[in-house]
GROMACS .gro file of N, CA and C in nm:
model
  192
    1MET      N    1  -2.690   1.211   1.341
    1MET     CA    2  -2.566   1.235   1.413
    1MET      C    3  -2.464   1.124   1.387
    2ILE      N    4  -2.508   1.000   1.391
    2ILE     CA    5  -2.417   0.888   1.367
    2ILE      C    6  -2.370   0.889   1.222
    3ASP      N    7  -2.458   0.927   1.130
    3ASP     CA    8  -2.419   0.936   0.989
    3ASP      C    9  -2.306   1.036   0.970
    4LEU      N   10  -2.312   1.147   1.041
    4LEU     CA   11  -2.209   1.249   1.032
    4LEU      C   12  -2.077   1.197   1.088
    5LEU      N   13  -2.082   1.123   1.197
    5LEU     CA   14  -1.963   1.065   1.256
    5LEU      C   15  -1.898   0.964   1.161
    6VAL      N   16  -1.978   0.877   1.103
    6VAL     CA   17  -1.927   0.779   1.008
    6VAL      C   18  -1.866   0.849   0.887
    7PHE      N   19  -1.934   0.952   0.837
    7PHE     CA   20  -1.882   1.029   0.725
    7PHE      C   21  -1.747   1.092   0.760
    8GLY      N   22  -1.736   1.146   0.881
    8GLY     CA   23  -1.610   1.206   0.927
    8GLY      C   24  -1.498   1.106   0.934
    9ILE      N   25  -1.527   0.987   0.986
    9ILE     CA   26  -1.426   0.882   0.994
    9ILE      C   27  -1.379   0.840   0.855
   10ILE      N   28  -1.472   0.828   0.763
   10ILE     CA   29  -1.438   0.790   0.625
   10ILE      C   30  -1.350   0.898   0.561
   11VAL      N   31  -1.385   1.024   0.582
   11VAL     CA   32  -1.306   1.134   0.526
   11VAL      C   33  -1.164   1.134   0.582
   12VAL      N   34  -1.150   1.113   0.713
   12VAL     CA   35  -1.017   1.109   0.775
   12VAL      C   36  -0.937   0.990   0.721
   13TYR      N   37  -1.001   0.875   0.707
   13TYR     CA   38  -0.933   0.756   0.656
   13TYR      C   39  -0.883   0.779   0.513
   14ILE      N   40  -0.971   0.828   0.428
   14ILE     CA   41  -0.933   0.852   0.288
   14ILE      C   42  -0.827   0.961   0.280
   15GLY      N   43  -0.838   1.062   0.361
   15GLY     CA   44  -0.737   1.167   0.365
   15GLY      C   45  -0.601   1.112   0.406
   16GLY      N   46  -0.599   1.024   0.505
   16GLY     CA   47  -0.474   0.961   0.549
   16GLY      C   48  -0.413   0.875   0.440
   17VAL      N   49  -0.499   0.798   0.372
   17VAL     CA   50  -0.450   0.715   0.261
   17VAL      C   51  -0.388   0.804   0.154
   18TRP      N   52  -0.458   0.910   0.117
   18TRP     CA   53  -0.409   1.000   0.012
   18TRP      C   54  -0.277   1.067   0.050
   19LYS      N   55  -0.270   1.121   0.172
   19LYS     CA   56  -0.148   1.189   0.215
   19LYS      C   57  -0.030   1.093   0.223
   20PHE      N   58  -0.053   0.971   0.273
   20PHE     CA   59   0.055   0.874   0.281
   20PHE      C   60   0.097   0.831   0.140
   21TRP      N   61   0.000   0.810   0.053
   21TRP     CA   62   0.028   0.767  -0.085
   21TRP      C   63   0.115   0.871  -0.157
   22THR      N   64   0.079   0.996  -0.144
   22THR     CA   65   0.153   1.100  -0.215
   22THR      C   66   0.290   1.128  -0.153
   23GLY      N   67   0.307   1.101  -0.024
   23GLY     CA   68   0.436   1.125   0.041
   23GLY      C   69   0.518   1.000   0.063
   24PHE      N   70   0.477   0.888   0.004
   24PHE     CA   71   0.542   0.760   0.029
   24PHE      C   72   0.691   0.762  -0.005
   25ARG      N   73   0.731   0.836  -0.106
   25ARG     CA   74   0.871   0.839  -0.148
   25ARG      C   75   0.962   0.896  -0.040
   26ARG      N   76   0.907   0.970   0.055
   26ARG     CA   77   0.986   1.029   0.164
   26ARG      C   78   1.013   0.931   0.278
   27THR      N   79   0.950   0.815   0.275
   27THR     CA   80   0.964   0.720   0.385
   27THR      C   81   1.084   0.630   0.365
   28ASN      N   82   1.114   0.550   0.467
   28ASN     CA   83   1.223   0.453   0.461
   28ASN      C   84   1.176   0.317   0.413
   29PHE      N   85   1.051   0.305   0.374
   29PHE     CA   86   0.997   0.175   0.333
   29PHE      C   87   1.046   0.138   0.194
   30ASN      N   88   1.048   0.008   0.166
   30ASN     CA   89   1.081  -0.044   0.034
   30ASN      C   90   0.982   0.013  -0.067
   31GLN      N   91   1.031   0.076  -0.171
   31GLN     CA   92   0.948   0.152  -0.264
   31GLN      C   93   0.884   0.065  -0.372
   32THR      N   94   0.806  -0.034  -0.331
   32THR     CA   95   0.735  -0.118  -0.427
   32THR      C   96   0.585  -0.087  -0.422
   33LEU      N   97   0.517  -0.114  -0.532
   33LEU     CA   98   0.373  -0.086  -0.538
   33LEU      C   99   0.293  -0.167  -0.436
   34PRO      N  100   0.317  -0.299  -0.421
   34PRO     CA  101   0.240  -0.373  -0.319
   34PRO      C  102   0.264  -0.318  -0.177
   35ASN      N  103   0.386  -0.280  -0.149
   35ASN     CA  104   0.419  -0.222  -0.019
   35ASN      C  105   0.344  -0.090   0.000
   36ARG      N  106   0.344  -0.009  -0.102
   36ARG     CA  107   0.277   0.121  -0.096
   36ARG      C  108   0.127   0.105  -0.073
   37ILE      N  109   0.066   0.012  -0.145
   37ILE     CA  110  -0.078  -0.011  -0.132
   37ILE      C  111  -0.113  -0.062   0.008
   38GLY      N  112  -0.042  -0.165   0.052
   38GLY     CA  113  -0.070  -0.224   0.183
   38GLY      C  114  -0.050  -0.127   0.297
   39LEU      N  115   0.061  -0.056   0.296
   39LEU     CA  116   0.089   0.039   0.404
   39LEU      C  117  -0.006   0.158   0.403
   40ALA      N  118  -0.049   0.198   0.285
   40ALA     CA  119  -0.145   0.309   0.277
   40ALA      C  120  -0.282   0.268   0.329
   41LEU      N  121  -0.327   0.149   0.291
   41LEU     CA  122  -0.461   0.105   0.332
   41LEU      C  123  -0.469   0.069   0.480
   42LEU      N  124  -0.359   0.022   0.536
   42LEU     CA  125  -0.359  -0.020   0.677
   42LEU      C  126  -0.310   0.088   0.772
   43TRP      N  127  -0.301   0.211   0.726
   43TRP     CA  128  -0.239   0.315   0.806
   43TRP      C  129  -0.299   0.334   0.945
   44PRO      N  130  -0.430   0.327   0.966
   44PRO     CA  131  -0.478   0.353   1.103
   44PRO      C  132  -0.427   0.251   1.205
   45ALA      N  133  -0.431   0.123   1.169
   45ALA     CA  134  -0.387   0.018   1.262
   45ALA      C  135  -0.236   0.026   1.284
   46LEU      N  136  -0.161   0.043   1.176
   46LEU     CA  137  -0.016   0.049   1.189
   46LEU      C  138   0.027   0.174   1.266
   47PHE      N  139  -0.041   0.283   1.245
   47PHE     CA  140  -0.009   0.407   1.316
   47PHE      C  141  -0.026   0.389   1.466
   48LEU      N  142  -0.127   0.315   1.506
   48LEU     CA  143  -0.153   0.296   1.649
   48LEU      C  144  -0.053   0.203   1.716
   49VAL      N  145  -0.007   0.099   1.647
   49VAL     CA  146   0.072  -0.005   1.714
   49VAL      C  147   0.220  -0.006   1.681
   50ASN      N  148   0.265   0.070   1.581
   50ASN     CA  149   0.403   0.058   1.537
   50ASN      C  150   0.472   0.195   1.538
   51PRO      N  151   0.564   0.217   1.632
   51PRO     CA  152   0.633   0.347   1.640
   51PRO      C  153   0.714   0.380   1.515
   52SER      N  154   0.777   0.282   1.454
   52SER     CA  155   0.854   0.305   1.332
   52SER      C  156   0.763   0.351   1.219
   53TYR      N  157   0.648   0.287   1.205
   53TYR     CA  158   0.552   0.327   1.102
   53TYR      C  159   0.503   0.470   1.130
   54ARG      N  160   0.480   0.499   1.257
   54ARG     CA  161   0.433   0.632   1.295
   54ARG      C  162   0.531   0.741   1.251
   55ARG      N  163   0.661   0.717   1.273
   55ARG     CA  164   0.763   0.813   1.230
   55ARG      C  165   0.762   0.829   1.079
   56ASN      N  166   0.754   0.717   1.007
   56ASN     CA  167   0.752   0.723   0.862
   56ASN      C  168   0.625   0.788   0.809
   57PHE      N  169   0.513   0.763   0.875
   57PHE     CA  170   0.387   0.825   0.835
   57PHE      C  171   0.399   0.977   0.848
   58GLN      N  172   0.459   1.021   0.957
   58GLN     CA  173   0.476   1.165   0.977
   58GLN      C  174   0.572   1.224   0.873
   59LYS      N  175   0.674   1.148   0.834
   59LYS     CA  176   0.763   1.193   0.726
   59LYS      C  177   0.684   1.209   0.596
   60ALA      N  178   0.598   1.115   0.568
   60ALA     CA  179   0.519   1.121   0.445
   60ALA      C  180   0.426   1.242   0.447
   61LEU      N  181   0.369   1.273   0.561
   61LEU     CA  182   0.276   1.385   0.570
   61LEU      C  183   0.346   1.520   0.570
   62LYS      N  184   0.456   1.530   0.641
   62LYS     CA  185   0.522   1.659   0.659
   62LYS      C  186   0.635   1.685   0.561
   63GLY      N  187   0.692   1.579   0.507
   63GLY     CA  188   0.803   1.597   0.416
   63GLY      C  189   0.937   1.609   0.485
   64ASN      N  190   0.946   1.575   0.614
   64ASN     CA  191   1.073   1.580   0.688
   64ASN      C  192   1.142   1.448   0.688
   0.00000   0.00000   0.00000
């Protein structure tokens, strides 16, 4: 059961990284590779604590 939960968390994390990475051009962030890498990898923590990041993350996912 715990293995399945860990697997699910990993899938959600990787999915979030992928979706943010592919939609990064739609955000208001500085369009540099280091910025893209850092913001994509740290998405769970930034999503929880930063409202501006949350809006940009949603732009990256939805395309709005």
